[in-house]
Amino acid sequence: MIPARDVLRDYGNMSSATVLFVLKHILGQTPAEREERICSMAFGPASRWRRDCSPGFPRLCDAGSLMLAHPRAGGFLGERDVTAVEDMDRPDCELDRLNRSYARFPIVNAVVSGWRATYSSRIKPLLTTAVPTTVLDIGCGGGDVARNLARRAAADGYQLEITGIDPDERAFQFANSAPPVEGVSYRKALSSELVSEGRTFDVVISNHVLHHLTTPELASFLHDSEQLCRRIALHNDLKRSRMAYALFWAGSWPLGIGSYIHGDGLTSIRRSYTAAELRAATPPAWTVEPSGLWHSLLVYRPGEVRDV
């Protein structure tokens, strides 16, 4: 067991606020200057991190510098690490740590996931005050995305009827025990079950699900989404990059104390797609669109004809 004071000493006083400060002061720099600045502020001297990194930590250090450019074939994060398993996905993970992770996801999603912009640009234009708009959140986890979307729509004078589904009993129990939000309900279910029931929804969404799936699972997931959505499907997921990995490593450790967020977040980035990889892995009817700096949005619009 590593003493907490040693963890704090090695990580320093990095936080999400520090990461935002870094971004504010480097956006005007060249890519090379930007990488060097983030490297210096987030990690300190490379020689220190070669000395202090634990044996299992993926070392970013190479010849005295940290290379934070986009993934290159053969290099660190050059390809998806499909063998990596998130601790939260293990059936024997610690329930207390899992529940703390669910409880802290609203902070993570508010900072990095971009649902505020996605709601404003892609969901809100579909809403009407005449009738509620139905939404399905597949793999909803602790349910925070569904609750926040419902609150945001209500503040704008619209009503959403959101069904969050997750096959994991632990996620369902956590989501179902959260303070209720009008219009939001949860089920322990797979998307295929809802297809079998003949259910359809105006909008189908997911957050940070795609990178969990095997190739056959991804194909089934997208097929189900096509069957379930009437107007649009929006699957938001991480976009793998060295910059994203470095910033999350530096900024997420406070949320990781007593939870799985820090380690599993890094594993998620290692498992995630680049935009080009996601485009190659999905059917032509789906489009890959940018969603902020760190995410890709996989979008399906029924009836839309695309040139391929």
PDB file of N, CA and C in Angstrom, residues 218-296:
ATOM      1  N   LEU A 218     -19.993  -3.959 -31.304  1.00  0.00           N
ATOM      2  CA  LEU A 218     -20.202  -2.637 -31.900  1.00  0.00           C
ATOM      3  C   LEU A 218     -21.204  -2.716 -33.043  1.00  0.00           C
ATOM      4  N   ALA A 219     -21.065  -3.747 -33.887  1.00  0.00           N
ATOM      5  CA  ALA A 219     -21.996  -3.901 -35.006  1.00  0.00           C
ATOM      6  C   ALA A 219     -23.427  -4.092 -34.506  1.00  0.00           C
ATOM      7  N   SER A 220     -23.601  -4.911 -33.475  1.00  0.00           N
ATOM      8  CA  SER A 220     -24.941  -5.134 -32.914  1.00  0.00           C
ATOM      9  C   SER A 220     -25.486  -3.869 -32.265  1.00  0.00           C
ATOM     10  N   PHE A 221     -24.615  -3.157 -31.571  1.00  0.00           N
ATOM     11  CA  PHE A 221     -25.001  -1.917 -30.891  1.00  0.00           C
ATOM     12  C   PHE A 221     -25.518  -0.892 -31.892  1.00  0.00           C
ATOM     13  N   LEU A 222     -24.816  -0.740 -33.004  1.00  0.00           N
ATOM     14  CA  LEU A 222     -25.229   0.241 -34.009  1.00  0.00           C
ATOM     15  C   LEU A 222     -26.492  -0.216 -34.734  1.00  0.00           C
ATOM     16  N   HIS A 223     -26.606  -1.516 -34.974  1.00  0.00           N
ATOM     17  CA  HIS A 223     -27.829  -2.040 -35.593  1.00  0.00           C
ATOM     18  C   HIS A 223     -29.029  -1.770 -34.699  1.00  0.00           C
ATOM     19  N   ASP A 224     -28.880  -2.048 -33.403  1.00  0.00           N
ATOM     20  CA  ASP A 224     -29.974  -1.775 -32.463  1.00  0.00           C
ATOM     21  C   ASP A 224     -30.323  -0.288 -32.447  1.00  0.00           C
ATOM     22  N   SER A 225     -29.294   0.553 -32.473  1.00  0.00           N
ATOM     23  CA  SER A 225     -29.532   2.000 -32.455  1.00  0.00           C
ATOM     24  C   SER A 225     -30.342   2.441 -33.667  1.00  0.00           C
ATOM     25  N   GLU A 226     -30.034   1.879 -34.824  1.00  0.00           N
ATOM     26  CA  GLU A 226     -30.771   2.218 -36.040  1.00  0.00           C
ATOM     27  C   GLU A 226     -32.237   1.814 -35.923  1.00  0.00           C
ATOM     28  N   GLN A 227     -32.477   0.650 -35.305  1.00  0.00           N
ATOM     29  CA  GLN A 227     -33.844   0.166 -35.152  1.00  0.00           C
ATOM     30  C   GLN A 227     -34.623   0.979 -34.119  1.00  0.00           C
ATOM     31  N   LEU A 228     -33.927   1.496 -33.134  1.00  0.00           N
ATOM     32  CA  LEU A 228     -34.586   2.147 -32.000  1.00  0.00           C
ATOM     33  C   LEU A 228     -34.844   3.636 -32.207  1.00  0.00           C
ATOM     34  N   CYS A 229     -34.074   4.291 -33.091  1.00  0.00           N
ATOM     35  CA  CYS A 229     -34.205   5.752 -33.187  1.00  0.00           C
ATOM     36  C   CYS A 229     -35.079   6.166 -34.365  1.00  0.00           C
ATOM     37  N   ARG A 230     -35.888   7.186 -34.135  1.00  0.00           N
ATOM     38  CA  ARG A 230     -36.756   7.738 -35.177  1.00  0.00           C
ATOM     39  C   ARG A 230     -36.159   8.975 -35.832  1.00  0.00           C
ATOM     40  N   ARG A 231     -35.346   9.742 -35.069  1.00  0.00           N
ATOM     41  CA  ARG A 231     -34.892  11.030 -35.605  1.00  0.00           C
ATOM     42  C   ARG A 231     -33.373  11.164 -35.628  1.00  0.00           C
ATOM     43  N   ILE A 232     -32.695  10.774 -34.560  1.00  0.00           N
ATOM     44  CA  ILE A 232     -31.235  10.892 -34.551  1.00  0.00           C
ATOM     45  C   ILE A 232     -30.657   9.996 -33.463  1.00  0.00           C
ATOM     46  N   ALA A 233     -29.486   9.442 -33.740  1.00  0.00           N
ATOM     47  CA  ALA A 233     -28.707   8.704 -32.741  1.00  0.00           C
ATOM     48  C   ALA A 233     -27.372   9.413 -32.571  1.00  0.00           C
ATOM     49  N   LEU A 234     -26.968   9.589 -31.317  1.00  0.00           N
ATOM     50  CA  LEU A 234     -25.748  10.332 -30.984  1.00  0.00           C
ATOM     51  C   LEU A 234     -24.940   9.526 -29.980  1.00  0.00           C
ATOM     52  N   HIS A 235     -23.840   8.955 -30.434  1.00  0.00           N
ATOM     53  CA  HIS A 235     -22.993   8.174 -29.538  1.00  0.00           C
ATOM     54  C   HIS A 235     -21.684   8.930 -29.312  1.00  0.00           C
ATOM     55  N   ASN A 236     -21.520   9.435 -28.103  1.00  0.00           N
ATOM     56  CA  ASN A 236     -20.379  10.267 -27.737  1.00  0.00           C
ATOM     57  C   ASN A 236     -19.300   9.398 -27.102  1.00  0.00           C
ATOM     58  N   ASP A 237     -18.073   9.491 -27.614  1.00  0.00           N
ATOM     59  CA  ASP A 237     -17.011   8.683 -27.019  1.00  0.00           C
ATOM     60  C   ASP A 237     -15.682   9.422 -27.070  1.00  0.00           C
ATOM     61  N   LEU A 238     -14.775   8.951 -26.247  1.00  0.00           N
ATOM     62  CA  LEU A 238     -13.440   9.528 -26.165  1.00  0.00           C
ATOM     63  C   LEU A 238     -12.697   9.386 -27.482  1.00  0.00           C
ATOM     64  N   LYS A 239     -11.831  10.342 -27.752  1.00  0.00           N
ATOM     65  CA  LYS A 239     -10.969  10.300 -28.932  1.00  0.00           C
ATOM     66  C   LYS A 239      -9.529  10.128 -28.449  1.00  0.00           C
ATOM     67  N   ARG A 240      -8.905   9.051 -28.827  1.00  0.00           N
ATOM     68  CA  ARG A 240      -7.574   8.724 -28.301  1.00  0.00           C
ATOM     69  C   ARG A 240      -6.518   9.698 -28.809  1.00  0.00           C
ATOM     70  N   SER A 241      -5.752  10.255 -27.889  1.00  0.00           N
ATOM     71  CA  SER A 241      -4.616  11.098 -28.237  1.00  0.00           C
ATOM     72  C   SER A 241      -3.682  11.162 -27.047  1.00  0.00           C
ATOM     73  N   ARG A 242      -2.434  11.470 -27.319  1.00  0.00           N
ATOM     74  CA  ARG A 242      -1.468  11.590 -26.225  1.00  0.00           C
ATOM     75  C   ARG A 242      -1.758  12.810 -25.361  1.00  0.00           C
ATOM     76  N   MET A 243      -2.248  13.869 -25.986  1.00  0.00           N
ATOM     77  CA  MET A 243      -2.579  15.058 -25.217  1.00  0.00           C
ATOM     78  C   MET A 243      -3.704  14.769 -24.238  1.00  0.00           C
ATOM     79  N   ALA A 244      -4.755  14.080 -24.711  1.00  0.00           N
ATOM     80  CA  ALA A 244      -5.865  13.732 -23.828  1.00  0.00           C
ATOM     81  C   ALA A 244      -5.384  12.862 -22.678  1.00  0.00           C
ATOM     82  N   TYR A 245      -4.510  11.919 -22.989  1.00  0.00           N
ATOM     83  CA  TYR A 245      -3.992  11.022 -21.948  1.00  0.00           C
ATOM     84  C   TYR A 245      -3.202  11.811 -20.909  1.00  0.00           C
ATOM     85  N   ALA A 246      -2.342  12.704 -21.373  1.00  0.00           N
ATOM     86  CA  ALA A 246      -1.502  13.472 -20.451  1.00  0.00           C
ATOM     87  C   ALA A 246      -2.335  14.383 -19.561  1.00  0.00           C
ATOM     88  N   LEU A 247      -3.309  15.071 -20.152  1.00  0.00           N
ATOM     89  CA  LEU A 247      -4.122  15.990 -19.368  1.00  0.00           C
ATOM     90  C   LEU A 247      -5.001  15.251 -18.370  1.00  0.00           C
ATOM     91  N   PHE A 248      -5.564  14.129 -18.788  1.00  0.00           N
ATOM     92  CA  PHE A 248      -6.401  13.377 -17.846  1.00  0.00           C
ATOM     93  C   PHE A 248      -5.545  12.790 -16.732  1.00  0.00           C
ATOM     94  N   TRP A 249      -4.367  12.313 -17.087  1.00  0.00           N
ATOM     95  CA  TRP A 249      -3.451  11.776 -16.069  1.00  0.00           C
ATOM     96  C   TRP A 249      -3.128  12.843 -15.035  1.00  0.00           C
ATOM     97  N   ALA A 250      -2.885  14.053 -15.504  1.00  0.00           N
ATOM     98  CA  ALA A 250      -2.483  15.124 -14.598  1.00  0.00           C
ATOM     99  C   ALA A 250      -3.649  15.704 -13.817  1.00  0.00           C
ATOM    100  N   GLY A 251      -4.820  15.780 -14.434  1.00  0.00           N
ATOM    101  CA  GLY A 251      -5.910  16.526 -13.831  1.00  0.00           C
ATOM    102  C   GLY A 251      -6.955  15.733 -13.090  1.00  0.00           C
ATOM    103  N   SER A 252      -6.973  14.399 -13.254  1.00  0.00           N
ATOM    104  CA  SER A 252      -8.093  13.635 -12.699  1.00  0.00           C
ATOM    105  C   SER A 252      -7.796  12.969 -11.372  1.00  0.00           C
ATOM    106  N   TRP A 253      -6.543  13.075 -10.877  1.00  0.00           N
ATOM    107  CA  TRP A 253      -6.212  12.282  -9.683  1.00  0.00           C
ATOM    108  C   TRP A 253      -7.067  12.627  -8.472  1.00  0.00           C
ATOM    109  N   PRO A 254      -7.513  13.893  -8.249  1.00  0.00           N
ATOM    110  CA  PRO A 254      -8.356  14.118  -7.067  1.00  0.00           C
ATOM    111  C   PRO A 254      -9.641  13.296  -7.106  1.00  0.00           C
ATOM    112  N   LEU A 255     -10.231  13.149  -8.304  1.00  0.00           N
ATOM    113  CA  LEU A 255     -11.447  12.358  -8.431  1.00  0.00           C
ATOM    114  C   LEU A 255     -11.168  10.871  -8.309  1.00  0.00           C
ATOM    115  N   GLY A 256      -9.912  10.478  -8.516  1.00  0.00           N
ATOM    116  CA  GLY A 256      -9.561   9.065  -8.451  1.00  0.00           C
ATOM    117  C   GLY A 256      -9.333   8.537  -7.059  1.00  0.00           C
ATOM    118  N   ILE A 257      -9.200   9.416  -6.074  1.00  0.00           N
ATOM    119  CA  ILE A 257      -8.973   8.959  -4.705  1.00  0.00           C
ATOM    120  C   ILE A 257     -10.232   8.261  -4.206  1.00  0.00           C
ATOM    121  N   GLY A 258     -10.123   6.975  -3.911  1.00  0.00           N
ATOM    122  CA  GLY A 258     -11.256   6.198  -3.430  1.00  0.00           C
ATOM    123  C   GLY A 258     -12.223   5.765  -4.504  1.00  0.00           C
ATOM    124  N   SER A 259     -11.879   6.004  -5.795  1.00  0.00           N
ATOM    125  CA  SER A 259     -12.755   5.605  -6.894  1.00  0.00           C
ATOM    126  C   SER A 259     -11.904   4.996  -8.008  1.00  0.00           C
ATOM    127  N   TYR A 260     -12.571   4.609  -9.084  1.00  0.00           N
ATOM    128  CA  TYR A 260     -11.874   4.031 -10.235  1.00  0.00           C
ATOM    129  C   TYR A 260     -11.656   5.052 -11.351  1.00  0.00           C
ATOM    130  N   ILE A 261     -12.001   6.299 -11.129  1.00  0.00           N
ATOM    131  CA  ILE A 261     -12.040   7.262 -12.230  1.00  0.00           C
ATOM    132  C   ILE A 261     -10.671   7.487 -12.863  1.00  0.00           C
ATOM    133  N   HIS A 262      -9.641   7.664 -12.055  1.00  0.00           N
ATOM    134  CA  HIS A 262      -8.329   7.995 -12.619  1.00  0.00           C
ATOM    135  C   HIS A 262      -7.790   6.856 -13.485  1.00  0.00           C
ATOM    136  N   GLY A 263      -7.654   5.672 -12.910  1.00  0.00           N
ATOM    137  CA  GLY A 263      -7.085   4.550 -13.655  1.00  0.00           C
ATOM    138  C   GLY A 263      -7.953   4.116 -14.811  1.00  0.00           C
ATOM    139  N   ASP A 264      -9.263   4.016 -14.582  1.00  0.00           N
ATOM    140  CA  ASP A 264     -10.145   3.564 -15.650  1.00  0.00           C
ATOM    141  C   ASP A 264     -10.280   4.604 -16.753  1.00  0.00           C
ATOM    142  N   GLY A 265     -10.168   5.882 -16.396  1.00  0.00           N
ATOM    143  CA  GLY A 265     -10.207   6.908 -17.426  1.00  0.00           C
ATOM    144  C   GLY A 265      -9.041   6.783 -18.391  1.00  0.00           C
ATOM    145  N   LEU A 266      -7.860   6.498 -17.847  1.00  0.00           N
ATOM    146  CA  LEU A 266      -6.685   6.303 -18.699  1.00  0.00           C
ATOM    147  C   LEU A 266      -6.835   5.044 -19.540  1.00  0.00           C
ATOM    148  N   THR A 267      -7.374   3.978 -18.935  1.00  0.00           N
ATOM    149  CA  THR A 267      -7.630   2.754 -19.697  1.00  0.00           C
ATOM    150  C   THR A 267      -8.623   3.031 -20.815  1.00  0.00           C
ATOM    151  N   SER A 268      -9.644   3.829 -20.535  1.00  0.00           N
ATOM    152  CA  SER A 268     -10.633   4.174 -21.557  1.00  0.00           C
ATOM    153  C   SER A 268      -9.987   4.876 -22.742  1.00  0.00           C
ATOM    154  N   ILE A 269      -9.076   5.798 -22.464  1.00  0.00           N
ATOM    155  CA  ILE A 269      -8.398   6.498 -23.554  1.00  0.00           C
ATOM    156  C   ILE A 269      -7.568   5.521 -24.373  1.00  0.00           C
ATOM    157  N   ARG A 270      -6.889   4.589 -23.701  1.00  0.00           N
ATOM    158  CA  ARG A 270      -6.091   3.595 -24.428  1.00  0.00           C
ATOM    159  C   ARG A 270      -6.969   2.706 -25.306  1.00  0.00           C
ATOM    160  N   ARG A 271      -8.189   2.435 -24.879  1.00  0.00           N
ATOM    161  CA  ARG A 271      -9.098   1.581 -25.646  1.00  0.00           C
ATOM    162  C   ARG A 271      -9.856   2.349 -26.730  1.00  0.00           C
ATOM    163  N   SER A 272      -9.869   3.668 -26.669  1.00  0.00           N
ATOM    164  CA  SER A 272     -10.748   4.450 -27.535  1.00  0.00           C
ATOM    165  C   SER A 272     -10.195   4.572 -28.953  1.00  0.00           C
ATOM    166  N   TYR A 273     -11.055   5.038 -29.835  1.00  0.00           N
ATOM    167  CA  TYR A 273     -10.731   5.195 -31.252  1.00  0.00           C
ATOM    168  C   TYR A 273     -10.214   6.603 -31.550  1.00  0.00           C
ATOM    169  N   THR A 274      -9.399   6.716 -32.578  1.00  0.00           N
ATOM    170  CA  THR A 274      -9.225   8.011 -33.223  1.00  0.00           C
ATOM    171  C   THR A 274     -10.426   8.209 -34.145  1.00  0.00           C
ATOM    172  N   ALA A 275     -10.613   9.421 -34.628  1.00  0.00           N
ATOM    173  CA  ALA A 275     -11.745   9.674 -35.518  1.00  0.00           C
ATOM    174  C   ALA A 275     -11.658   8.813 -36.777  1.00  0.00           C
ATOM    175  N   ALA A 276     -10.458   8.670 -37.318  1.00  0.00           N
ATOM    176  CA  ALA A 276     -10.287   7.868 -38.536  1.00  0.00           C
ATOM    177  C   ALA A 276     -10.592   6.399 -38.274  1.00  0.00           C
ATOM    178  N   GLU A 277     -10.155   5.888 -37.135  1.00  0.00           N
ATOM    179  CA  GLU A 277     -10.427   4.489 -36.793  1.00  0.00           C
ATOM    180  C   GLU A 277     -11.921   4.249 -36.613  1.00  0.00           C
ATOM    181  N   LEU A 278     -12.589   5.183 -35.955  1.00  0.00           N
ATOM    182  CA  LEU A 278     -14.025   5.022 -35.733  1.00  0.00           C
ATOM    183  C   LEU A 278     -14.780   5.065 -37.053  1.00  0.00           C
ATOM    184  N   ARG A 279     -14.339   5.933 -37.948  1.00  0.00           N
ATOM    185  CA  ARG A 279     -14.974   6.027 -39.267  1.00  0.00           C
ATOM    186  C   ARG A 279     -14.818   4.706 -40.029  1.00  0.00           C
ATOM    187  N   ALA A 280     -13.646   4.099 -39.913  1.00  0.00           N
ATOM    188  CA  ALA A 280     -13.397   2.843 -40.620  1.00  0.00           C
ATOM    189  C   ALA A 280     -14.140   1.668 -39.999  1.00  0.00           C
ATOM    190  N   ALA A 281     -14.491   1.778 -38.719  1.00  0.00           N
ATOM    191  CA  ALA A 281     -15.100   0.658 -37.998  1.00  0.00           C
ATOM    192  C   ALA A 281     -16.620   0.669 -38.050  1.00  0.00           C
ATOM    193  N   THR A 282     -17.218   1.701 -38.647  1.00  0.00           N
ATOM    194  CA  THR A 282     -18.668   1.850 -38.598  1.00  0.00           C
ATOM    195  C   THR A 282     -19.268   1.887 -40.000  1.00  0.00           C
ATOM    196  N   PRO A 283     -20.550   1.531 -40.123  1.00  0.00           N
ATOM    197  CA  PRO A 283     -21.199   1.488 -41.434  1.00  0.00           C
ATOM    198  C   PRO A 283     -21.287   2.864 -42.082  1.00  0.00           C
ATOM    199  N   PRO A 284     -21.448   2.898 -43.404  1.00  0.00           N
ATOM    200  CA  PRO A 284     -21.492   4.179 -44.125  1.00  0.00           C
ATOM    201  C   PRO A 284     -22.630   5.097 -43.697  1.00  0.00           C
ATOM    202  N   ALA A 285     -23.705   4.531 -43.161  1.00  0.00           N
ATOM    203  CA  ALA A 285     -24.841   5.361 -42.756  1.00  0.00           C
ATOM    204  C   ALA A 285     -24.525   6.236 -41.549  1.00  0.00           C
ATOM    205  N   TRP A 286     -23.427   5.925 -40.859  1.00  0.00           N
ATOM    206  CA  TRP A 286     -23.036   6.685 -39.670  1.00  0.00           C
ATOM    207  C   TRP A 286     -21.939   7.683 -40.027  1.00  0.00           C
ATOM    208  N   THR A 287     -21.987   8.861 -39.413  1.00  0.00           N
ATOM    209  CA  THR A 287     -20.951   9.867 -39.622  1.00  0.00           C
ATOM    210  C   THR A 287     -20.212  10.128 -38.316  1.00  0.00           C
ATOM    211  N   VAL A 288     -18.926  10.409 -38.434  1.00  0.00           N
ATOM    212  CA  VAL A 288     -18.111  10.764 -37.274  1.00  0.00           C
ATOM    213  C   VAL A 288     -17.915  12.270 -37.295  1.00  0.00           C
ATOM    214  N   GLU A 289     -18.414  12.936 -36.267  1.00  0.00           N
ATOM    215  CA  GLU A 289     -18.359  14.389 -36.193  1.00  0.00           C
ATOM    216  C   GLU A 289     -17.586  14.815 -34.951  1.00  0.00           C
ATOM    217  N   PRO A 290     -16.894  15.950 -35.009  1.00  0.00           N
ATOM    218  CA  PRO A 290     -16.135  16.411 -33.838  1.00  0.00           C
ATOM    219  C   PRO A 290     -17.060  16.793 -32.699  1.00  0.00           C
ATOM    220  N   SER A 291     -16.589  16.546 -31.487  1.00  0.00           N
ATOM    221  CA  SER A 291     -17.351  16.901 -30.288  1.00  0.00           C
ATOM    222  C   SER A 291     -16.367  17.425 -29.250  1.00  0.00           C
ATOM    223  N   GLY A 292     -15.950  18.664 -29.418  1.00  0.00           N
ATOM    224  CA  GLY A 292     -14.953  19.229 -28.526  1.00  0.00           C
ATOM    225  C   GLY A 292     -13.567  18.690 -28.831  1.00  0.00           C
ATOM    226  N   LEU A 293     -12.645  18.957 -27.924  1.00  0.00           N
ATOM    227  CA  LEU A 293     -11.247  18.585 -28.141  1.00  0.00           C
ATOM    228  C   LEU A 293     -10.994  17.107 -27.962  1.00  0.00           C
ATOM    229  N   TRP A 294     -11.764  16.451 -27.091  1.00  0.00           N
ATOM    230  CA  TRP A 294     -11.367  15.117 -26.640  1.00  0.00           C
ATOM    231  C   TRP A 294     -12.330  14.012 -27.049  1.00  0.00           C
ATOM    232  N   HIS A 295     -13.369  14.336 -27.814  1.00  0.00           N
ATOM    233  CA  HIS A 295     -14.395  13.361 -28.140  1.00  0.00           C
ATOM    234  C   HIS A 295     -14.730  13.356 -29.627  1.00  0.00           C
ATOM    235  N   SER A 296     -15.268  12.220 -30.050  1.00  0.00           N
ATOM    236  CA  SER A 296     -15.904  12.112 -31.356  1.00  0.00           C
ATOM    237  C   SER A 296     -17.373  11.777 -31.128  1.00  0.00           C
TER     238      SER A 296
END
